[in-house]
């Protein structure tokens, strides 16, 4: 056995202790406050409902068969639909906006980005509430439209799936614009010029060069809008007038109203599974685009 | 340009100068979409009547109501307390984690785990924590919200600090060690100063996220805990008065100030 | 569409998963034992040392109630609020009652909590003013022969409407469920809890406490058909919608309609001809409370004739306190006929009671199906 110097031993010890000191507290904290809770929700899926919250630990698979019920599948379908529409609209508004911001002179870019972010840093509930004030049949928009003679009678835009979509877009639009801006800003303008110089039209340059290069931004932005939209329960409640139910409402209600935690857990984990699939998709797209860029 | 109005002239000139052309249109529409609701709220906060959306004369009365609303003020104090505590925990744990990840491991799994709470839907984390506190017999209170916010806040600190560390190499730290400095002094004297801006940015991010966080707080609040978002939710759900508009105006003002100040600070550090 | 109530039966589909699950899930929980015996109270307890936390609906008692209790008994009262009965139940059960001493709730929800052993049976000898209460209301507060809460208010559910915005005054639940062309999109109904099903059940001539699946399904179909004509489901702000003119007719509790009437005298209330409920709200002490003497003092203060009358003046709900009714000023009962001449009409409603856990789950399921339709 070769002898070791003191320094060597110290260094080796340090190398073992240091990661533990750095990583240990955080990971332990996570284990307790994220790992155990998510584990519990996973376990709850197989348990029976307790009368007043909590669960009875009896093995039960009823929760899984219940979720295949047409009512719940319909809620899932509708939620996916609304979240998707909100995402597509955000993209339709966000892409040209992000593109325009990227083309602004540098000092105006910062101003524009700050302007995009400011509403986002304003209380989320107040942002949703603002639309109640705006869209109400007795509200400002109606006053203006009736005043201008655009419409004859007051009408309500509130409490419809459309109002829910507007609320979702408004809530999460900055999350679409920022990654899009980052992706668009990175593109070398010379690349686009080269494309047009080679005779490609503006549309072809956009579809053939710009869009593929900004695809990671599109995907990231879409996920950032889609995921919180899907799990949202505040917007459907406040702007949907209780007539539109999304998965988020269903999950919230199982935990805080119907007191059926196991069923709520199954619904929540379905959202998680969907999310994992989305992230795998995102990773795949990013790898392809980056691979393509390197090639 | 005598024949044109000044506004149009400016618009065209700007368009030509920047080559933006038709792109002014989406920019303008987007700004309108983002700011119209807020402007209407601000305007309606000066409504003298009792309705949140029908104009009935100018008045500051709702700001006076706001200043007198002791429940709301208490909620703001609670929220600030939670945000401060959560920020402290998240900043320390997140910074340590980020440095540990950057310098001591290449595990993609660990990296993903460190980001998990930021990626997990808030509702899932919320019900998980509700279940956990319930099973563990921990009474829900402001403290449980604080812990919950610290958990997802840590992930955001990791993200910000990790990005900064990726841009710096470990040579300085190695030099420090070679010169005989211990792990602790290297961390404090070399690593920390180099990542300080990111640590501060991460802390600010957690603080603002915690102040605005509703879903997790709603599920982990004790029977008498009221944070600002929980109070606003109750106000909106149980009847709307122009008081909420006044509150909104104040919050928008604060958020504009903070963002503008932060943006200026960033620009100044970039210049120097 | 299949109209039967869907309940989980297809376990086979998921059985495959079960074989993979080798976890042995040990039994735990269910530690509460029901005892109908009130806790021993200390008549000499120093109330100035005790603080109780009371959860009530927002604005459902006068703002300065805590000061009144402090002055009369020395006990400190902290007030917190819940928006709905379900919120209250979630608050109580989510933390095992920790942090709360006294809750306000409606009879079906308090009954369920009492049956689950979470409420303290009241030792009425300890409440000097218990005798003020209407015996009919005391009956509604009894579970298995013991009183579990002090009746606070009672009332009925009907249609609150803007007489200037409707062509003809509503007379039937069908006026809400199948509104005339002019009122389409301008009516609201309650969307949660037991009251969500009340209009449909009563319109069909069924009990508000029915547990018959066939009847419940019929009601569900009627509710699904009614949904497109609704402005919104609303359990908390309906009278404000009448004031603003957003809605012309809303399903409302009589007391909350009074809030509307207080602001706009064109607002009126009607109990539909098919009949309605007699609901009762009470004040209960949680079994877990460690300040029961103060909780009793709080309740006894409210039951005092003068305080309870003052409560009626402030919140405009009918109170089941015979001694207090003598103290209510005449102009109040004249302004609000729901508190005066129409009191008897309210009392003729069908008492809304707990339907039990299984039926409550069906009610919940139907409401989910209707809102998801």
PDB file of C-alpha atoms in Angstrom, chain B residues 3-263:
ATOM      1  CA  UNK B   3     -48.214  68.610 -45.957  1.00  0.00           C
ATOM      2  CA  UNK B   4     -48.020  65.749 -43.495  1.00  0.00           C
ATOM      3  CA  UNK B   5     -49.101  65.631 -39.911  1.00  0.00           C
ATOM      4  CA  UNK B   6     -46.246  65.388 -37.476  1.00  0.00           C
ATOM      5  CA  UNK B   7     -47.322  61.967 -36.180  1.00  0.00           C
ATOM      6  CA  UNK B   8     -47.460  60.371 -39.581  1.00  0.00           C
ATOM      7  CA  UNK B   9     -44.167  61.903 -40.523  1.00  0.00           C
ATOM      8  CA  UNK B  10     -42.536  60.596 -37.413  1.00  0.00           C
ATOM      9  CA  UNK B  11     -44.029  57.168 -38.010  1.00  0.00           C
ATOM     10  CA  UNK B  12     -42.773  57.005 -41.553  1.00  0.00           C
ATOM     11  CA  UNK B  13     -39.392  58.352 -40.669  1.00  0.00           C
ATOM     12  CA  UNK B  14     -39.041  55.823 -37.911  1.00  0.00           C
ATOM     13  CA  UNK B  15     -40.265  53.089 -40.206  1.00  0.00           C
ATOM     14  CA  UNK B  16     -37.731  53.996 -42.848  1.00  0.00           C
ATOM     15  CA  UNK B  17     -34.911  54.407 -40.418  1.00  0.00           C
ATOM     16  CA  UNK B  18     -35.392  51.040 -38.786  1.00  0.00           C
ATOM     17  CA  UNK B  19     -36.715  49.215 -41.787  1.00  0.00           C
ATOM     18  CA  UNK B  20     -39.658  48.047 -39.763  1.00  0.00           C
ATOM     19  CA  UNK B  21     -42.354  48.819 -42.293  1.00  0.00           C
ATOM     20  CA  UNK B  22     -45.552  46.934 -41.623  1.00  0.00           C
ATOM     21  CA  UNK B  23     -44.098  45.533 -38.397  1.00  0.00           C
ATOM     22  CA  UNK B  24     -45.332  48.623 -36.580  1.00  0.00           C
ATOM     23  CA  UNK B  25     -48.764  47.107 -36.887  1.00  0.00           C
ATOM     24  CA  UNK B  26     -48.234  43.988 -34.726  1.00  0.00           C
ATOM     25  CA  UNK B  27     -46.218  46.040 -32.254  1.00  0.00           C
ATOM     26  CA  UNK B  28     -48.990  48.568 -31.893  1.00  0.00           C
ATOM     27  CA  UNK B  29     -51.761  45.977 -31.685  1.00  0.00           C
ATOM     28  CA  UNK B  30     -49.848  43.956 -29.136  1.00  0.00           C
ATOM     29  CA  UNK B  31     -49.236  47.052 -27.017  1.00  0.00           C
ATOM     30  CA  UNK B  32     -52.934  47.878 -27.214  1.00  0.00           C
ATOM     31  CA  UNK B  33     -53.900  44.345 -26.187  1.00  0.00           C
ATOM     32  CA  UNK B  34     -51.458  44.344 -23.272  1.00  0.00           C
ATOM     33  CA  UNK B  35     -52.260  47.799 -21.978  1.00  0.00           C
ATOM     34  CA  UNK B  36     -55.914  48.499 -22.735  1.00  0.00           C
ATOM     35  CA  UNK B  37     -57.230  46.398 -19.821  1.00  0.00           C
ATOM     36  CA  UNK B  38     -54.722  47.981 -17.452  1.00  0.00           C
ATOM     37  CA  UNK B  39     -55.524  51.512 -18.600  1.00  0.00           C
ATOM     38  CA  UNK B  40     -59.235  50.861 -18.152  1.00  0.00           C
ATOM     39  CA  UNK B  41     -58.604  49.569 -14.625  1.00  0.00           C
ATOM     40  CA  UNK B  42     -56.538  52.624 -13.793  1.00  0.00           C
ATOM     41  CA  UNK B  43     -59.228  54.921 -15.174  1.00  0.00           C
ATOM     42  CA  UNK B  44     -62.004  53.125 -13.298  1.00  0.00           C
ATOM     43  CA  UNK B  45     -60.080  53.350 -10.039  1.00  0.00           C
ATOM     44  CA  UNK B  46     -61.043  57.030  -9.959  1.00  0.00           C
ATOM     45  CA  UNK B  47     -64.721  56.126 -10.217  1.00  0.00           C
ATOM     46  CA  UNK B  48     -66.781  57.917  -7.605  1.00  0.00           C
ATOM     47  CA  UNK B  49     -69.643  55.404  -7.751  1.00  0.00           C
ATOM     48  CA  UNK B  50     -69.866  51.992  -6.177  1.00  0.00           C
ATOM     49  CA  UNK B  51     -69.599  50.012  -9.406  1.00  0.00           C
ATOM     50  CA  UNK B  52     -66.316  48.605 -10.625  1.00  0.00           C
ATOM     51  CA  UNK B  53     -67.256  49.159 -14.261  1.00  0.00           C
ATOM     52  CA  UNK B  54     -69.850  51.920 -14.601  1.00  0.00           C
ATOM     53  CA  UNK B  55     -68.434  55.425 -14.516  1.00  0.00           C
ATOM     54  CA  UNK B  56     -70.047  57.723 -11.978  1.00  0.00           C
ATOM     55  CA  UNK B  57     -67.889  60.818 -11.552  1.00  0.00           C
ATOM     56  CA  UNK B  58     -64.286  61.374 -10.528  1.00  0.00           C
ATOM     57  CA  UNK B  59     -63.161  60.644  -6.995  1.00  0.00           C
ATOM     58  CA  UNK B  60     -60.224  59.461  -4.919  1.00  0.00           C
ATOM     59  CA  UNK B  61     -62.544  57.743  -2.455  1.00  0.00           C
ATOM     60  CA  UNK B  62     -61.438  54.207  -3.332  1.00  0.00           C
ATOM     61  CA  UNK B  63     -57.829  55.059  -2.611  1.00  0.00           C
ATOM     62  CA  UNK B  64     -58.950  56.248   0.807  1.00  0.00           C
ATOM     63  CA  UNK B  65     -60.862  52.976   1.267  1.00  0.00           C
ATOM     64  CA  UNK B  66     -57.754  51.096   0.222  1.00  0.00           C
ATOM     65  CA  UNK B  67     -55.597  52.879   2.770  1.00  0.00           C
ATOM     66  CA  UNK B  68     -58.140  52.038   5.481  1.00  0.00           C
ATOM     67  CA  UNK B  69     -58.527  48.366   4.547  1.00  0.00           C
ATOM     68  CA  UNK B  70     -56.717  46.732   7.442  1.00  0.00           C
ATOM     69  CA  UNK B  71     -57.288  43.176   6.137  1.00  0.00           C
ATOM     70  CA  UNK B  72     -55.631  44.064   2.887  1.00  0.00           C
ATOM     71  CA  UNK B  73     -52.709  45.773   4.592  1.00  0.00           C
ATOM     72  CA  UNK B  74     -52.283  42.748   6.809  1.00  0.00           C
ATOM     73  CA  UNK B  75     -52.278  40.539   3.713  1.00  0.00           C
ATOM     74  CA  UNK B  76     -49.567  42.679   2.125  1.00  0.00           C
ATOM     75  CA  UNK B  77     -47.451  42.363   5.277  1.00  0.00           C
ATOM     76  CA  UNK B  78     -47.961  38.577   5.304  1.00  0.00           C
ATOM     77  CA  UNK B  79     -47.010  38.344   1.628  1.00  0.00           C
ATOM     78  CA  UNK B  80     -43.886  40.423   2.123  1.00  0.00           C
ATOM     79  CA  UNK B  81     -42.873  38.243   5.073  1.00  0.00           C
ATOM     80  CA  UNK B  82     -43.384  35.044   3.119  1.00  0.00           C
ATOM     81  CA  UNK B  83     -41.510  36.425   0.116  1.00  0.00           C
ATOM     82  CA  UNK B  84     -38.581  37.508   2.282  1.00  0.00           C
ATOM     83  CA  UNK B  85     -38.264  34.156   4.039  1.00  0.00           C
ATOM     84  CA  UNK B  86     -38.713  32.145   0.867  1.00  0.00           C
ATOM     85  CA  UNK B  87     -36.143  34.296  -0.925  1.00  0.00           C
ATOM     86  CA  UNK B  88     -33.583  33.821   1.835  1.00  0.00           C
ATOM     87  CA  UNK B  89     -33.922  30.028   1.832  1.00  0.00           C
ATOM     88  CA  UNK B  90     -34.132  29.715  -1.936  1.00  0.00           C
ATOM     89  CA  UNK B  91     -31.146  31.965  -2.565  1.00  0.00           C
ATOM     90  CA  UNK B  92     -28.844  30.052  -0.216  1.00  0.00           C
ATOM     91  CA  UNK B  93     -29.937  26.565  -1.273  1.00  0.00           C
ATOM     92  CA  UNK B  94     -30.200  27.479  -4.940  1.00  0.00           C
ATOM     93  CA  UNK B  95     -26.758  29.048  -5.097  1.00  0.00           C
ATOM     94  CA  UNK B  96     -25.143  26.078  -3.361  1.00  0.00           C
ATOM     95  CA  UNK B  97     -26.966  23.692  -5.664  1.00  0.00           C
ATOM     96  CA  UNK B  98     -26.006  25.596  -8.785  1.00  0.00           C
ATOM     97  CA  UNK B  99     -22.314  25.705  -7.825  1.00  0.00           C
ATOM     98  CA  UNK B 100     -22.396  22.038  -6.865  1.00  0.00           C
ATOM     99  CA  UNK B 101     -23.998  21.116 -10.164  1.00  0.00           C
ATOM    100  CA  UNK B 102     -21.549  23.185 -12.199  1.00  0.00           C
ATOM    101  CA  UNK B 103     -18.388  22.090 -10.450  1.00  0.00           C
ATOM    102  CA  UNK B 104     -18.950  18.628  -9.074  1.00  0.00           C
ATOM    103  CA  UNK B 105     -21.232  16.633 -11.262  1.00  0.00           C
ATOM    104  CA  UNK B 106     -22.097  15.959 -14.847  1.00  0.00           C
ATOM    105  CA  UNK B 107     -25.269  14.119 -14.000  1.00  0.00           C
ATOM    106  CA  UNK B 108     -28.075  15.171 -16.315  1.00  0.00           C
ATOM    107  CA  UNK B 109     -30.511  13.545 -13.880  1.00  0.00           C
ATOM    108  CA  UNK B 110     -29.401  15.771 -11.001  1.00  0.00           C
ATOM    109  CA  UNK B 111     -29.571  18.785 -13.250  1.00  0.00           C
ATOM    110  CA  UNK B 112     -33.125  17.954 -14.237  1.00  0.00           C
ATOM    111  CA  UNK B 113     -34.061  17.252 -10.617  1.00  0.00           C
ATOM    112  CA  UNK B 114     -32.743  20.644  -9.559  1.00  0.00           C
ATOM    113  CA  UNK B 115     -35.044  22.324 -12.081  1.00  0.00           C
ATOM    114  CA  UNK B 116     -38.066  20.102 -11.432  1.00  0.00           C
ATOM    115  CA  UNK B 117     -40.025  22.382  -9.084  1.00  0.00           C
ATOM    116  CA  UNK B 118     -39.941  25.187 -11.634  1.00  0.00           C
ATOM    117  CA  UNK B 119     -41.206  22.932 -14.406  1.00  0.00           C
ATOM    118  CA  UNK B 120     -43.819  21.017 -12.440  1.00  0.00           C
ATOM    119  CA  UNK B 121     -47.282  22.596 -12.878  1.00  0.00           C
ATOM    120  CA  UNK B 122     -48.051  24.722  -9.832  1.00  0.00           C
ATOM    121  CA  UNK B 123     -51.320  22.907  -9.276  1.00  0.00           C
ATOM    122  CA  UNK B 124     -49.551  19.542  -8.989  1.00  0.00           C
ATOM    123  CA  UNK B 125     -47.019  20.897  -6.506  1.00  0.00           C
ATOM    124  CA  UNK B 126     -49.886  22.547  -4.638  1.00  0.00           C
ATOM    125  CA  UNK B 127     -51.947  19.387  -4.163  1.00  0.00           C
ATOM    126  CA  UNK B 128     -48.814  17.403  -3.349  1.00  0.00           C
ATOM    127  CA  UNK B 129     -47.884  19.833  -0.602  1.00  0.00           C
ATOM    128  CA  UNK B 130     -51.480  19.888   0.672  1.00  0.00           C
ATOM    129  CA  UNK B 131     -51.352  16.100   0.906  1.00  0.00           C
ATOM    130  CA  UNK B 132     -47.907  16.146   2.503  1.00  0.00           C
ATOM    131  CA  UNK B 133     -48.751  18.684   5.212  1.00  0.00           C
ATOM    132  CA  UNK B 134     -51.996  16.834   5.875  1.00  0.00           C
ATOM    133  CA  UNK B 135     -50.348  13.415   6.223  1.00  0.00           C
ATOM    134  CA  UNK B 136     -47.450  14.743   8.269  1.00  0.00           C
ATOM    135  CA  UNK B 137     -49.855  16.517  10.597  1.00  0.00           C
ATOM    136  CA  UNK B 138     -48.179  19.865  10.000  1.00  0.00           C
ATOM    137  CA  UNK B 139     -50.753  22.610  10.512  1.00  0.00           C
ATOM    138  CA  UNK B 140     -51.008  24.857   7.487  1.00  0.00           C
ATOM    139  CA  UNK B 141     -49.994  28.436   8.072  1.00  0.00           C
ATOM    140  CA  UNK B 142     -47.942  31.255   6.581  1.00  0.00           C
ATOM    141  CA  UNK B 143     -44.900  29.088   7.318  1.00  0.00           C
ATOM    142  CA  UNK B 144     -46.101  26.251   5.096  1.00  0.00           C
ATOM    143  CA  UNK B 145     -46.575  28.741   2.250  1.00  0.00           C
ATOM    144  CA  UNK B 146     -43.082  30.062   2.901  1.00  0.00           C
ATOM    145  CA  UNK B 147     -41.578  26.567   2.648  1.00  0.00           C
ATOM    146  CA  UNK B 148     -43.561  25.824  -0.505  1.00  0.00           C
ATOM    147  CA  UNK B 149     -42.414  29.055  -2.124  1.00  0.00           C
ATOM    148  CA  UNK B 150     -38.827  28.368  -1.088  1.00  0.00           C
ATOM    149  CA  UNK B 151     -39.050  24.988  -2.837  1.00  0.00           C
ATOM    150  CA  UNK B 152     -39.988  26.317  -6.256  1.00  0.00           C
ATOM    151  CA  UNK B 153     -37.907  29.458  -5.707  1.00  0.00           C
ATOM    152  CA  UNK B 154     -34.772  27.353  -5.258  1.00  0.00           C
ATOM    153  CA  UNK B 155     -35.220  25.986  -8.760  1.00  0.00           C
ATOM    154  CA  UNK B 156     -35.383  29.488 -10.230  1.00  0.00           C
ATOM    155  CA  UNK B 157     -32.211  30.529  -8.393  1.00  0.00           C
ATOM    156  CA  UNK B 158     -30.500  27.386  -9.708  1.00  0.00           C
ATOM    157  CA  UNK B 159     -31.560  28.267 -13.249  1.00  0.00           C
ATOM    158  CA  UNK B 160     -30.251  31.831 -13.095  1.00  0.00           C
ATOM    159  CA  UNK B 161     -26.990  31.096 -11.250  1.00  0.00           C
ATOM    160  CA  UNK B 162     -26.310  27.965 -13.303  1.00  0.00           C
ATOM    161  CA  UNK B 163     -26.523  30.027 -16.496  1.00  0.00           C
ATOM    162  CA  UNK B 164     -23.949  32.440 -15.126  1.00  0.00           C
ATOM    163  CA  UNK B 165     -21.598  29.634 -14.048  1.00  0.00           C
ATOM    164  CA  UNK B 166     -21.818  28.053 -17.473  1.00  0.00           C
ATOM    165  CA  UNK B 167     -20.278  31.221 -18.863  1.00  0.00           C
ATOM    166  CA  UNK B 168     -17.378  31.279 -16.408  1.00  0.00           C
ATOM    167  CA  UNK B 169     -14.665  28.681 -16.161  1.00  0.00           C
ATOM    168  CA  UNK B 170     -13.347  27.080 -13.042  1.00  0.00           C
ATOM    169  CA  UNK B 171      -9.717  28.176 -13.570  1.00  0.00           C
ATOM    170  CA  UNK B 172      -9.851  30.948 -10.981  1.00  0.00           C
ATOM    171  CA  UNK B 173     -11.203  28.617  -8.365  1.00  0.00           C
ATOM    172  CA  UNK B 174      -8.535  26.041  -9.139  1.00  0.00           C
ATOM    173  CA  UNK B 175      -5.872  28.721  -8.876  1.00  0.00           C
ATOM    174  CA  UNK B 176      -7.249  29.711  -5.496  1.00  0.00           C
ATOM    175  CA  UNK B 177      -7.067  26.135  -4.297  1.00  0.00           C
ATOM    176  CA  UNK B 178      -3.573  25.660  -5.685  1.00  0.00           C
ATOM    177  CA  UNK B 179      -2.555  28.673  -3.649  1.00  0.00           C
ATOM    178  CA  UNK B 180      -3.736  26.789  -0.597  1.00  0.00           C
ATOM    179  CA  UNK B 181      -7.138  28.344   0.024  1.00  0.00           C
ATOM    180  CA  UNK B 182      -9.711  25.968   1.509  1.00  0.00           C
ATOM    181  CA  UNK B 183     -13.000  25.089  -0.097  1.00  0.00           C
ATOM    182  CA  UNK B 184     -14.934  27.522   2.045  1.00  0.00           C
ATOM    183  CA  UNK B 185     -12.679  30.508   1.490  1.00  0.00           C
ATOM    184  CA  UNK B 186     -12.508  29.760  -2.223  1.00  0.00           C
ATOM    185  CA  UNK B 187     -16.283  29.718  -2.340  1.00  0.00           C
ATOM    186  CA  UNK B 188     -16.662  32.975  -0.424  1.00  0.00           C
ATOM    187  CA  UNK B 189     -13.719  34.887  -1.913  1.00  0.00           C
ATOM    188  CA  UNK B 190     -13.664  33.664  -5.492  1.00  0.00           C
ATOM    189  CA  UNK B 191     -16.819  31.890  -6.595  1.00  0.00           C
ATOM    190  CA  UNK B 192     -19.377  34.065  -4.875  1.00  0.00           C
ATOM    191  CA  UNK B 193     -18.121  37.446  -6.140  1.00  0.00           C
ATOM    192  CA  UNK B 194     -18.039  36.154  -9.684  1.00  0.00           C
ATOM    193  CA  UNK B 195     -21.657  34.990  -9.566  1.00  0.00           C
ATOM    194  CA  UNK B 196     -22.999  37.755  -7.329  1.00  0.00           C
ATOM    195  CA  UNK B 197     -25.060  39.526 -10.022  1.00  0.00           C
ATOM    196  CA  UNK B 198     -26.782  36.243 -10.870  1.00  0.00           C
ATOM    197  CA  UNK B 199     -27.443  35.501  -7.202  1.00  0.00           C
ATOM    198  CA  UNK B 200     -29.041  38.919  -6.766  1.00  0.00           C
ATOM    199  CA  UNK B 201     -31.074  38.485  -9.943  1.00  0.00           C
ATOM    200  CA  UNK B 202     -32.232  35.060  -8.767  1.00  0.00           C
ATOM    201  CA  UNK B 203     -33.206  36.436  -5.367  1.00  0.00           C
ATOM    202  CA  UNK B 204     -35.203  39.261  -6.963  1.00  0.00           C
ATOM    203  CA  UNK B 205     -36.937  36.788  -9.222  1.00  0.00           C
ATOM    204  CA  UNK B 206     -37.960  34.573  -6.300  1.00  0.00           C
ATOM    205  CA  UNK B 207     -39.153  37.562  -4.315  1.00  0.00           C
ATOM    206  CA  UNK B 208     -41.443  38.802  -7.071  1.00  0.00           C
ATOM    207  CA  UNK B 209     -42.669  35.306  -7.955  1.00  0.00           C
ATOM    208  CA  UNK B 210     -43.517  34.624  -4.322  1.00  0.00           C
ATOM    209  CA  UNK B 211     -45.393  37.927  -3.957  1.00  0.00           C
ATOM    210  CA  UNK B 212     -47.574  37.080  -6.936  1.00  0.00           C
ATOM    211  CA  UNK B 213     -47.957  33.335  -6.349  1.00  0.00           C
ATOM    212  CA  UNK B 214     -51.563  32.276  -5.848  1.00  0.00           C
ATOM    213  CA  UNK B 215     -52.187  28.593  -6.548  1.00  0.00           C
ATOM    214  CA  UNK B 216     -49.696  27.023  -4.139  1.00  0.00           C
ATOM    215  CA  UNK B 217     -50.497  29.593  -1.454  1.00  0.00           C
ATOM    216  CA  UNK B 218     -54.231  28.897  -1.874  1.00  0.00           C
ATOM    217  CA  UNK B 219     -53.684  25.192  -1.183  1.00  0.00           C
ATOM    218  CA  UNK B 220     -51.134  25.488   1.605  1.00  0.00           C
ATOM    219  CA  UNK B 221     -52.563  28.460   3.503  1.00  0.00           C
ATOM    220  CA  UNK B 222     -53.804  27.964   7.034  1.00  0.00           C
ATOM    221  CA  UNK B 223     -57.448  28.705   7.886  1.00  0.00           C
ATOM    222  CA  UNK B 224     -56.592  32.296   8.763  1.00  0.00           C
ATOM    223  CA  UNK B 225     -53.598  32.977   6.485  1.00  0.00           C
ATOM    224  CA  UNK B 226     -54.318  35.600   3.884  1.00  0.00           C
ATOM    225  CA  UNK B 227     -51.654  36.542   1.358  1.00  0.00           C
ATOM    226  CA  UNK B 228     -52.243  39.381  -1.064  1.00  0.00           C
ATOM    227  CA  UNK B 229     -53.223  37.123  -3.991  1.00  0.00           C
ATOM    228  CA  UNK B 230     -55.535  35.085  -1.735  1.00  0.00           C
ATOM    229  CA  UNK B 231     -57.232  38.290  -0.594  1.00  0.00           C
ATOM    230  CA  UNK B 232     -57.544  39.569  -4.153  1.00  0.00           C
ATOM    231  CA  UNK B 233     -59.069  36.242  -5.188  1.00  0.00           C
ATOM    232  CA  UNK B 234     -61.640  36.504  -2.405  1.00  0.00           C
ATOM    233  CA  UNK B 235     -62.379  40.112  -3.366  1.00  0.00           C
ATOM    234  CA  UNK B 236     -62.890  39.256  -7.013  1.00  0.00           C
ATOM    235  CA  UNK B 237     -64.987  36.209  -6.231  1.00  0.00           C
ATOM    236  CA  UNK B 238     -67.259  37.704  -3.633  1.00  0.00           C
ATOM    237  CA  UNK B 239     -68.053  40.938  -5.379  1.00  0.00           C
ATOM    238  CA  UNK B 240     -66.124  43.572  -7.200  1.00  0.00           C
ATOM    239  CA  UNK B 241     -65.749  47.155  -6.067  1.00  0.00           C
ATOM    240  CA  UNK B 242     -63.583  49.957  -7.429  1.00  0.00           C
ATOM    241  CA  UNK B 243     -61.336  49.298  -4.447  1.00  0.00           C
ATOM    242  CA  UNK B 244     -59.783  46.450  -6.444  1.00  0.00           C
ATOM    243  CA  UNK B 245     -59.209  48.903  -9.296  1.00  0.00           C
ATOM    244  CA  UNK B 246     -57.404  51.229  -6.920  1.00  0.00           C
ATOM    245  CA  UNK B 247     -55.340  48.327  -5.617  1.00  0.00           C
ATOM    246  CA  UNK B 248     -54.543  47.309  -9.189  1.00  0.00           C
ATOM    247  CA  UNK B 249     -53.365  50.813 -10.021  1.00  0.00           C
ATOM    248  CA  UNK B 250     -51.039  50.860  -7.037  1.00  0.00           C
ATOM    249  CA  UNK B 251     -49.640  47.430  -7.935  1.00  0.00           C
ATOM    250  CA  UNK B 252     -49.120  48.409 -11.574  1.00  0.00           C
ATOM    251  CA  UNK B 253     -47.269  51.528 -10.459  1.00  0.00           C
ATOM    252  CA  UNK B 254     -45.017  49.500  -8.190  1.00  0.00           C
ATOM    253  CA  UNK B 255     -44.341  46.910 -10.862  1.00  0.00           C
ATOM    254  CA  UNK B 256     -43.545  49.587 -13.485  1.00  0.00           C
ATOM    255  CA  UNK B 257     -41.154  51.277 -11.077  1.00  0.00           C
ATOM    256  CA  UNK B 258     -39.389  48.043 -10.161  1.00  0.00           C
ATOM    257  CA  UNK B 259     -39.032  46.896 -13.769  1.00  0.00           C
ATOM    258  CA  UNK B 260     -37.778  50.269 -14.956  1.00  0.00           C
ATOM    259  CA  UNK B 261     -35.274  50.563 -12.119  1.00  0.00           C
ATOM    260  CA  UNK B 262     -34.078  47.010 -12.701  1.00  0.00           C
ATOM    261  CA  UNK B 263     -33.725  47.607 -16.448  1.00  0.00           C
TER     262      UNK B 263
END
